[in-house]
Coordinates of C-alpha atoms in Angstrom, one line a residue:
Chain A
X1238 CA 59.6 -74.8 -170.4
X1239 CA 58.6 -73.5 -174.2
X1240 CA 61.4 -74.8 -176.1
X1241 CA 63.3 -72.0 -178.8
X1242 CA 61.7 -71.9 -182.5
X1243 CA 63.6 -73.7 -185.2
X1244 CA 63.4 -71.1 -187.1
X1245 CA 61.9 -67.6 -187.5
X1246 CA 61.2 -66.8 -191.6
X1247 CA 60.1 -64.1 -193.0
X1248 CA 58.8 -64.5 -197.1
X1249 CA 58.7 -61.3 -199.2
X1250 CA 56.1 -61.7 -202.3
X1251 CA 58.2 -58.8 -204.2
X1252 CA 55.0 -56.1 -206.5
X1253 CA 55.7 -52.9 -208.1
X1254 CA 53.4 -51.2 -206.0
X1255 CA 52.3 -53.6 -203.3
X1256 CA 55.2 -56.1 -201.2
X1257 CA 53.2 -59.3 -199.1
X1258 CA 55.0 -60.2 -196.2
X1259 CA 55.4 -62.8 -193.3
X1260 CA 57.1 -63.4 -190.4
X1261 CA 56.4 -67.2 -189.4
X1262 CA 57.7 -68.7 -186.7
X1263 CA 58.1 -72.6 -186.5
X1264 CA 58.2 -75.1 -183.2
X1265 CA 57.4 -78.2 -183.0
X1266 CA 55.8 -78.8 -185.8
X1267 CA 54.0 -75.9 -185.5
X1268 CA 53.4 -72.4 -187.2
X1269 CA 52.7 -69.3 -185.7
X1270 CA 52.1 -66.1 -187.3
X1271 CA 54.8 -63.0 -186.5
X1272 CA 53.4 -60.7 -188.5
X1273 CA 52.1 -60.5 -191.5
X1274 CA 51.1 -57.1 -194.3
X1275 CA 51.9 -55.0 -196.9
X1276 CA 54.3 -51.8 -197.6
X1277 CA 53.0 -50.5 -200.6
X1278 CA 55.3 -48.8 -202.2
X1279 CA 53.7 -46.9 -205.3
X1280 CA 52.1 -44.3 -206.3
X1281 CA 53.9 -40.9 -206.2
X1282 CA 57.5 -40.2 -206.2
X1283 CA 60.7 -42.0 -208.2
X1284 CA 61.2 -45.9 -209.3
X1285 CA 64.5 -44.8 -206.9
X1286 CA 62.2 -43.6 -204.0
X1287 CA 60.3 -46.0 -204.3
X1288 CA 62.8 -48.6 -204.0
X1289 CA 64.2 -46.7 -201.2
X1290 CA 60.8 -47.5 -199.5
X1291 CA 60.6 -50.5 -200.0
X1292 CA 64.2 -51.6 -197.9
X1293 CA 63.7 -49.3 -195.3
X1294 CA 59.9 -50.7 -194.4
X1295 CA 61.8 -54.2 -194.8
X1296 CA 64.9 -53.0 -192.0
X1297 CA 61.8 -52.0 -189.4
X1298 CA 60.1 -55.7 -190.7
X1299 CA 63.7 -57.1 -190.1
X1300 CA 64.5 -55.2 -187.1
X1301 CA 61.2 -55.6 -185.5
X1302 CA 61.0 -59.1 -185.9
X1303 CA 64.2 -61.0 -185.9
X1304 CA 63.7 -63.5 -188.5
X1305 CA 67.0 -65.9 -188.8
X1306 CA 66.5 -66.4 -192.9
X1307 CA 64.4 -65.4 -195.6
X1308 CA 62.0 -66.8 -198.0
X1309 CA 61.4 -65.5 -201.9
X1310 CA 59.1 -66.8 -204.9
X1311 CA 61.3 -68.1 -208.0
X1312 CA 60.0 -66.3 -210.5
X1313 CA 60.4 -67.9 -213.7
X1314 CA 57.8 -65.7 -215.6
X1315 CA 56.3 -62.2 -215.9
X1316 CA 53.4 -61.0 -218.6
X1317 CA 55.9 -59.8 -220.7
X1318 CA 60.0 -58.1 -220.7
X1319 CA 59.3 -54.5 -218.9
X1320 CA 57.3 -55.4 -216.3
X1321 CA 59.9 -58.3 -215.0
X1322 CA 62.3 -55.5 -215.5
X1323 CA 59.4 -53.5 -212.9
X1324 CA 59.6 -56.7 -210.7
X1325 CA 63.0 -57.5 -210.9
X1326 CA 64.0 -54.5 -209.8
X1327 CA 61.9 -55.3 -206.2
X1328 CA 63.6 -58.2 -206.4
X1329 CA 66.5 -56.5 -206.2
X1330 CA 66.5 -54.6 -202.8
X1331 CA 64.8 -57.8 -201.4
X1332 CA 67.5 -59.5 -202.0
X1333 CA 69.9 -57.3 -201.2
X1334 CA 68.4 -56.2 -197.7
X1335 CA 68.7 -60.0 -197.0
X1336 CA 71.9 -59.5 -197.5
X1337 CA 72.8 -56.8 -195.8
X1338 CA 71.4 -58.3 -193.0
X1339 CA 73.1 -61.4 -193.6
X1340 CA 69.6 -63.5 -193.2
X1341 CA 70.2 -66.6 -196.6
X1342 CA 67.8 -66.6 -199.1
X1343 CA 65.7 -69.1 -200.3
X1344 CA 63.5 -69.5 -203.4
X1345 CA 61.3 -71.7 -204.3
X1346 CA 58.8 -72.0 -206.8
X1347 CA 54.8 -72.1 -207.6
X1348 CA 55.0 -74.8 -208.0
X1349 CA 57.0 -76.1 -204.9
X1350 CA 54.6 -73.9 -202.6
X1351 CA 51.5 -75.9 -204.0
X1352 CA 53.2 -78.7 -203.3
X1353 CA 54.4 -78.8 -199.7
X1354 CA 50.9 -76.9 -198.4
X1355 CA 48.3 -78.8 -200.7
X1356 CA 50.3 -81.6 -202.1
X1357 CA 50.6 -80.7 -205.4
X1358 CA 51.6 -78.3 -207.8
X1359 CA 48.7 -77.7 -210.5
X1360 CA 47.1 -76.4 -207.1
X1361 CA 44.7 -73.5 -207.1
X1362 CA 45.3 -69.9 -205.1
X1363 CA 42.1 -70.9 -202.9
X1364 CA 42.8 -74.3 -202.5
X1365 CA 46.4 -72.9 -201.1
X1366 CA 44.9 -69.7 -199.4
X1367 CA 42.9 -73.1 -197.6
X1368 CA 45.1 -74.8 -196.2
X1369 CA 47.5 -71.8 -195.0
X1370 CA 44.6 -70.5 -193.4
X1371 CA 43.2 -73.9 -191.9
X1372 CA 47.2 -74.3 -190.4
X1373 CA 47.5 -71.2 -189.4
X1374 CA 44.2 -71.1 -187.3
X1375 CA 43.5 -68.3 -189.4
X1376 CA 39.2 -67.4 -188.9
X1377 CA 39.9 -66.4 -192.5
X1378 CA 41.4 -66.7 -195.8
X1379 CA 44.6 -64.2 -196.1
X1380 CA 43.7 -60.6 -197.7
X1381 CA 45.3 -59.0 -199.6
X1382 CA 46.6 -61.8 -201.5
X1383 CA 49.9 -60.4 -201.4
X1384 CA 50.1 -61.4 -197.6
X1385 CA 48.6 -64.8 -198.4
X1386 CA 51.3 -65.5 -201.3
X1387 CA 54.1 -64.3 -199.5
X1388 CA 52.4 -66.9 -196.0
X1389 CA 52.1 -69.2 -197.9
X1390 CA 55.8 -69.1 -198.5
X1391 CA 56.9 -68.6 -195.6
X1392 CA 55.1 -72.2 -194.4
X1393 CA 55.8 -73.6 -197.4
X1394 CA 60.0 -72.9 -195.9
X1395 CA 58.7 -74.1 -192.3
X1396 CA 57.8 -76.7 -193.6
X1397 CA 60.7 -77.9 -195.8
X1398 CA 63.1 -76.8 -193.2
X1399 CA 61.4 -77.5 -190.3
X1400 CA 61.3 -80.5 -190.8
X1401 CA 64.7 -81.3 -192.1
X1402 CA 65.9 -79.7 -189.2
X1403 CA 64.5 -81.9 -186.7
X1404 CA 65.1 -84.7 -188.7
X1405 CA 67.9 -83.9 -187.7
X1406 CA 67.1 -83.4 -184.1
X1407 CA 66.0 -86.7 -183.4
Chain B
X747 CA 90.4 -19.8 -211.4
X748 CA 89.0 -22.4 -212.7
X749 CA 85.7 -23.1 -212.9
X750 CA 84.1 -25.4 -210.3
X751 CA 82.6 -28.7 -212.9
X752 CA 78.9 -27.9 -213.7
X753 CA 78.1 -31.5 -214.0
X754 CA 79.7 -34.7 -212.2
X755 CA 78.1 -37.7 -213.7
X756 CA 77.5 -41.5 -212.4
X757 CA 76.4 -43.5 -215.3
X758 CA 76.1 -46.8 -214.6
X759 CA 75.8 -49.5 -217.2
X760 CA 73.8 -52.3 -215.0
X761 CA 74.2 -55.9 -215.8
X762 CA 74.3 -59.8 -214.6
X763 CA 77.6 -60.4 -214.7
X764 CA 79.7 -57.5 -214.7
X765 CA 78.4 -53.6 -214.2
X766 CA 80.3 -50.2 -216.4
X767 CA 80.4 -47.3 -214.9
X768 CA 82.5 -43.8 -216.1
X769 CA 82.3 -41.1 -214.0
X770 CA 82.4 -37.6 -216.0
X771 CA 82.8 -34.3 -215.1
X772 CA 81.3 -31.2 -217.7
X773 CA 83.1 -27.9 -217.1
X774 CA 82.7 -25.3 -220.0
X775 CA 81.7 -27.4 -222.8
X776 CA 84.2 -29.7 -222.1
X777 CA 83.3 -33.3 -220.6
X778 CA 86.6 -35.0 -218.7
X779 CA 87.0 -39.0 -217.5
X780 CA 87.2 -38.7 -213.6
X781 CA 87.2 -42.5 -213.8
X782 CA 85.7 -45.6 -215.5
X783 CA 85.8 -48.9 -214.9
X784 CA 84.1 -52.7 -214.4
X785 CA 82.6 -53.5 -211.6
X786 CA 82.2 -57.6 -211.5
X787 CA 79.2 -59.2 -209.5
X788 CA 79.8 -63.2 -211.6
X789 CA 81.4 -66.2 -210.6
X790 CA 80.6 -68.0 -206.9
X791 CA 78.2 -67.2 -204.7
X792 CA 74.8 -66.0 -204.3
X793 CA 72.1 -64.0 -207.0
X794 CA 72.4 -62.0 -203.0
X795 CA 75.8 -62.4 -202.1
X796 CA 76.5 -60.5 -205.9
X797 CA 74.1 -58.2 -204.9
X798 CA 75.8 -56.5 -201.9
X799 CA 79.0 -56.4 -203.9
X800 CA 77.3 -54.7 -206.6
X801 CA 76.0 -51.9 -204.4
X802 CA 79.3 -51.7 -201.9
X803 CA 81.4 -51.5 -205.3
X804 CA 79.1 -48.8 -205.8
X805 CA 79.4 -46.9 -202.4
X806 CA 83.1 -47.1 -202.9
X807 CA 82.9 -44.9 -206.5
X808 CA 80.2 -42.6 -204.7
X809 CA 82.3 -41.7 -201.9
X810 CA 86.5 -42.1 -204.3
X811 CA 84.4 -39.7 -207.1
X812 CA 81.8 -38.0 -205.2
X813 CA 79.0 -37.6 -208.4
X814 CA 75.8 -35.0 -208.4
X815 CA 74.1 -37.3 -210.6
X816 CA 73.2 -40.5 -211.6
X817 CA 72.5 -41.4 -215.6
X818 CA 70.8 -44.7 -216.0
X819 CA 70.1 -46.7 -219.4
X820 CA 66.1 -46.6 -219.4
X821 CA 66.1 -50.3 -220.7
X822 CA 62.6 -51.2 -222.7
X823 CA 63.6 -54.8 -224.2
X824 CA 65.8 -58.1 -222.9
X825 CA 66.2 -61.5 -224.3
X826 CA 63.2 -62.9 -222.2
X827 CA 61.8 -62.3 -219.1
X828 CA 64.0 -64.7 -217.0
X829 CA 67.0 -62.4 -218.4
X830 CA 65.0 -59.1 -217.8
X831 CA 64.4 -59.9 -214.1
X832 CA 68.1 -61.1 -213.6
X833 CA 68.9 -57.4 -214.9
X834 CA 65.8 -55.9 -212.9
X835 CA 67.7 -56.8 -209.5
X836 CA 70.9 -55.1 -210.9
X837 CA 69.2 -52.1 -211.8
X838 CA 66.9 -52.3 -208.5
X839 CA 70.3 -51.9 -206.3
X840 CA 72.2 -49.3 -208.5
X841 CA 68.7 -46.9 -208.5
X842 CA 68.5 -48.2 -204.9
X843 CA 72.2 -46.7 -203.9
X844 CA 71.4 -43.5 -205.9
X845 CA 68.3 -42.8 -203.9
X846 CA 70.0 -43.7 -200.8
X847 CA 72.5 -41.0 -201.5
X848 CA 70.2 -38.5 -202.6
X849 CA 71.9 -38.7 -205.9
X850 CA 69.0 -37.4 -208.4
X851 CA 68.8 -40.4 -211.2
X852 CA 68.4 -39.3 -214.7
X853 CA 67.2 -41.9 -217.2
X854 CA 67.6 -42.5 -221.4
X855 CA 66.6 -44.7 -224.4
X856 CA 69.3 -46.0 -226.0
X857 CA 67.9 -44.1 -229.0
X858 CA 68.3 -40.8 -227.1
X859 CA 71.7 -41.6 -226.3
X860 CA 72.7 -42.5 -230.3
X861 CA 70.6 -38.9 -231.0
X862 CA 72.7 -37.3 -228.6
X863 CA 76.0 -38.2 -228.9
X864 CA 75.9 -38.9 -233.2
X865 CA 73.3 -37.6 -234.0
X866 CA 70.9 -39.7 -235.2
X867 CA 68.9 -42.5 -232.7
X868 CA 70.1 -45.0 -235.2
X869 CA 73.7 -44.7 -235.3
X870 CA 75.6 -48.0 -234.8
X871 CA 77.7 -49.0 -231.7
X872 CA 80.9 -48.0 -233.4
X873 CA 79.4 -44.8 -234.7
X874 CA 79.2 -43.6 -230.7
X875 CA 82.3 -45.5 -229.2
X876 CA 84.4 -43.4 -231.9
X877 CA 81.7 -39.8 -231.0
X878 CA 83.0 -40.4 -227.4
X879 CA 86.0 -41.4 -228.0
X880 CA 86.5 -38.3 -229.7
X881 CA 84.5 -36.0 -227.5
X882 CA 87.0 -37.5 -224.8
X883 CA 90.4 -37.2 -226.0
X884 CA 90.8 -40.5 -225.8
X885 CA 93.3 -42.7 -228.0
X886 CA 91.6 -46.0 -228.8
X887 CA 87.5 -46.8 -229.0
X888 CA 86.5 -47.2 -225.1
X889 CA 86.6 -51.4 -223.9
X890 CA 85.3 -53.4 -222.3
X891 CA 81.8 -52.5 -223.5
X892 CA 79.9 -52.2 -220.3
X893 CA 82.8 -49.4 -220.1
X894 CA 81.9 -47.5 -223.1
X895 CA 77.8 -47.6 -223.1
X896 CA 78.2 -46.4 -219.6
X897 CA 80.9 -43.6 -221.5
X898 CA 77.8 -43.0 -224.0
X899 CA 75.4 -42.8 -221.2
X900 CA 77.0 -40.3 -219.2
X901 CA 78.5 -38.3 -222.4
X902 CA 74.8 -38.0 -222.9
X903 CA 73.6 -36.5 -219.6
X904 CA 76.5 -34.3 -219.9
X905 CA 75.6 -32.7 -222.8
X906 CA 71.8 -32.6 -222.6
X907 CA 72.2 -31.3 -218.4
X908 CA 74.5 -29.7 -218.8
X909 CA 74.0 -27.2 -221.7
X910 CA 70.6 -26.5 -220.6
X911 CA 72.4 -25.6 -216.9
X912 CA 74.7 -23.2 -219.3
X913 CA 71.7 -22.0 -221.3
X914 CA 70.2 -20.4 -217.7
X915 CA 73.2 -19.0 -216.3
X916 CA 73.7 -17.3 -219.4

């Protein structure tokens, strides 16, 4: 009988135009991609209507994929206060959606993601992507970069939490 | 017979700990305070649970006061990118709530608020508060400052939109 997955995580990479997401399942030390794509929230409409589109898109992903938790990047830097504010707006909607659906949220800094996947916090984006592709058995590097980032965050979370939970069960 | 109000606006002043709000009604050139208070979202809990508390608090205000539109400050500046991000998260939830309830959102810069209320964009906070208190017939200056700011934004919106609508009706 197949073991039930230990983790099914929805990782989200918030942006002001495009929001990458990835749902990964972690079972007996292996990660499997359930779904990975982008929500496009740019284009026409007001800021409020774009945030509503993001909220609705995330709710659909959660209803379809039924994750047990959410992972997001813990952002420290932005180009400037104006872009940090816009990014924060999208991030606020992402966190609210998790809380509404009772998904616990785990946050990882970029260095933690690199450390978990490549083994050192100063790894390049390309190194991270190559390792993500190898671990998930992807035929090519994940694209666009929003999806690649979401996959990396999801994999980081699976490794961290999945391994610690396996440790407790043994 | 009393005239129906031309505007009933919910103004929100987002913060990371305290969110000020004010509901004002504008009728035949006069503004009336329907409700003005704060939502406290600081304290314990995760960022996500605080944003959920903000969302629920705003939904209750909207259900109780039935505003026809929302006004928020258009923020350009923050102390740094980190605080802009946090502020943006709260602002994102505010804008999302407006969109969910089909409230059109109007944004005003701090200078526009000062210009509308005092007559020049370089007015001090105290000058704005004195004028807000006078216009709304308040016995003392509005407090805390989160509520004072929300009242100022609401009054700015009422004057701008109320006057322009009266102009069209005449």
